[in-house]
Amino acid sequence: MYIRITKLFEDLSLAKGDGRYLKLLTGYAKMDLLVLDDYGLVELSQEQRHDLLEILEDRHGLKSHLVTSQLPVKHWHEQVGDPTLADAILDRLLHSAHRIELDGDSMRKKRADLT
């Protein structure tokens, strides 16, 4: 299943309001591969941090996820916003990850802007 991270959080927020939240989490947990696109565009809210941790915890060690991001991994901890939750989220995302870092003109410009 492919979903942009902003859409994921919108869907989860709506699902909390109409009673589908647990069903939606269960669906994400069952996907063999969950592709989260555009991670790191904005700092996560408290609610989003908890939602992401729930999804990753349910899948941890059982299913695969693929995360795409323009933000270098070294900035992900800061982007999560809460150090304790960042540790938990990144442990589940990166502990046994295979990382592929692309290098092109747009990526070099983004890295230069961050330094």
CSV table of C-alpha atoms in Angstrom, one decimal:
chain,number,residue,atom,x,y,z
A,1,MET,CA,0.0,0.0,0.0
A,2,TYR,CA,1.3,3.4,-1.0
A,3,ILE,CA,0.3,6.6,0.9
A,4,ARG,CA,1.8,10.0,1.3
A,5,ILE,CA,2.5,10.7,5.0
A,6,THR,CA,0.3,13.8,5.1
A,7,LYS,CA,-2.7,11.7,3.7
A,8,LEU,CA,-2.0,9.0,6.2
A,9,PHE,CA,-2.3,11.5,9.1
A,10,GLU,CA,-5.5,13.0,7.5
A,11,ASP,CA,-7.1,9.6,7.2
A,12,LEU,CA,-6.2,8.7,10.8
A,13,SER,CA,-7.6,11.9,12.1
A,14,LEU,CA,-10.9,11.5,10.3
A,15,ALA,CA,-11.0,7.8,11.4
A,16,LYS,CA,-10.8,8.9,15.0
A,17,GLY,CA,-13.9,11.1,14.5
A,18,ASP,CA,-16.0,8.5,12.8
A,19,GLY,CA,-15.0,5.4,14.8
A,20,ARG,CA,-12.8,3.7,12.1
A,21,TYR,CA,-9.5,4.3,13.8
A,22,LEU,CA,-8.8,0.8,15.1
A,23,LYS,CA,-10.0,-0.8,11.9
A,24,LEU,CA,-7.7,1.5,9.9
A,25,LEU,CA,-4.7,0.6,12.2
A,26,THR,CA,-5.5,-3.1,11.7
A,27,GLY,CA,-5.5,-2.6,8.0
A,28,TYR,CA,-2.1,-0.9,8.0
A,29,ALA,CA,-0.8,-3.7,10.2
A,30,LYS,CA,-1.8,-6.3,7.7
A,31,MET,CA,-0.2,-4.8,4.6
A,32,ASP,CA,2.9,-6.8,3.5
A,33,LEU,CA,4.5,-3.5,2.4
A,34,LEU,CA,3.5,-0.1,3.6
A,35,VAL,CA,5.1,2.7,1.5
A,36,LEU,CA,5.2,6.1,3.3
A,37,ASP,CA,6.0,8.8,0.9
A,38,ASP,CA,7.3,12.3,1.6
A,39,TYR,CA,8.3,11.7,5.2
A,40,GLY,CA,9.7,14.8,7.0
A,41,LEU,CA,8.1,17.6,5.2
A,42,VAL,CA,6.8,19.1,8.5
A,43,GLU,CA,7.4,18.5,12.1
A,44,LEU,CA,5.0,15.9,13.5
A,45,SER,CA,2.3,16.9,16.0
A,46,GLN,CA,1.9,15.0,19.3
A,47,GLU,CA,-1.1,13.1,17.8
A,48,GLN,CA,0.9,12.2,14.6
A,49,ARG,CA,3.9,11.0,16.6
A,50,HIS,CA,1.6,8.6,18.6
A,51,ASP,CA,-0.2,7.5,15.4
A,52,LEU,CA,3.1,6.8,13.6
A,53,LEU,CA,4.4,4.9,16.6
A,54,GLU,CA,1.3,2.8,16.8
A,55,ILE,CA,1.5,1.8,13.1
A,56,LEU,CA,5.2,1.0,13.3
A,57,GLU,CA,4.8,-0.9,16.5
A,58,ASP,CA,2.1,-3.1,15.1
A,59,ARG,CA,4.3,-3.9,12.1
A,60,HIS,CA,7.7,-4.1,13.8
A,61,GLY,CA,9.5,-7.3,12.9
A,62,LEU,CA,6.4,-8.7,11.0
A,63,LYS,CA,5.9,-6.6,7.9
A,64,SER,CA,8.0,-4.3,5.7
A,65,HIS,CA,7.8,-0.6,5.2
A,66,LEU,CA,9.5,1.7,2.7
A,67,VAL,CA,9.9,5.4,3.6
A,68,THR,CA,10.8,8.1,1.1
A,69,SER,CA,12.0,11.5,2.2
A,70,GLN,CA,13.8,14.6,0.9
A,71,LEU,CA,15.0,15.1,4.4
A,72,PRO,CA,18.4,13.5,5.3
A,73,VAL,CA,18.1,10.7,7.9
A,74,LYS,CA,20.4,12.6,10.2
A,75,HIS,CA,17.6,15.2,10.6
A,76,TRP,CA,14.7,12.8,11.3
A,77,HIS,CA,15.1,12.7,15.0
A,78,GLU,CA,14.8,16.5,15.2
A,79,GLN,CA,11.8,16.4,12.8
A,80,VAL,CA,9.8,14.1,15.0
A,81,GLY,CA,9.9,16.7,17.7
A,82,ASP,CA,9.7,14.7,20.9
A,83,PRO,CA,13.1,13.1,21.8
A,84,THR,CA,11.5,10.0,23.6
A,85,LEU,CA,9.0,9.3,20.8
A,86,ALA,CA,11.7,10.0,18.2
A,87,ASP,CA,13.9,7.3,19.7
A,88,ALA,CA,11.1,4.8,19.6
A,89,ILE,CA,9.9,5.7,16.1
A,90,LEU,CA,13.4,5.8,14.6
A,91,ASP,CA,14.3,2.5,16.3
A,92,ARG,CA,11.5,0.8,14.6
A,93,LEU,CA,12.2,2.6,11.3
A,94,LEU,CA,15.9,2.3,11.1
A,95,HIS,CA,17.1,-0.6,13.3
A,96,SER,CA,17.0,-3.2,10.6
A,97,ALA,CA,16.6,-0.9,7.6
A,98,HIS,CA,18.3,-1.0,4.3
A,99,ARG,CA,19.1,2.6,3.3
A,100,ILE,CA,19.4,3.9,-0.2
A,101,GLU,CA,20.5,7.5,-0.4
A,102,LEU,CA,20.2,9.1,-3.8
A,103,ASP,CA,22.5,11.9,-4.9
A,104,GLY,CA,21.5,14.3,-7.6
A,105,ASP,CA,21.5,18.1,-8.3
A,106,SER,CA,18.3,18.6,-6.3
A,107,MET,CA,19.6,16.5,-3.3
A,108,ARG,CA,22.9,18.4,-3.3
A,109,LYS,CA,21.0,21.7,-3.2
A,110,LYS,CA,18.8,20.5,-0.3
A,111,ARG,CA,21.8,19.4,1.7
A,112,ALA,CA,23.5,22.7,1.1
A,113,ASP,CA,20.4,24.5,2.3
A,114,LEU,CA,20.4,22.5,5.6
A,115,THR,CA,24.0,23.2,6.5
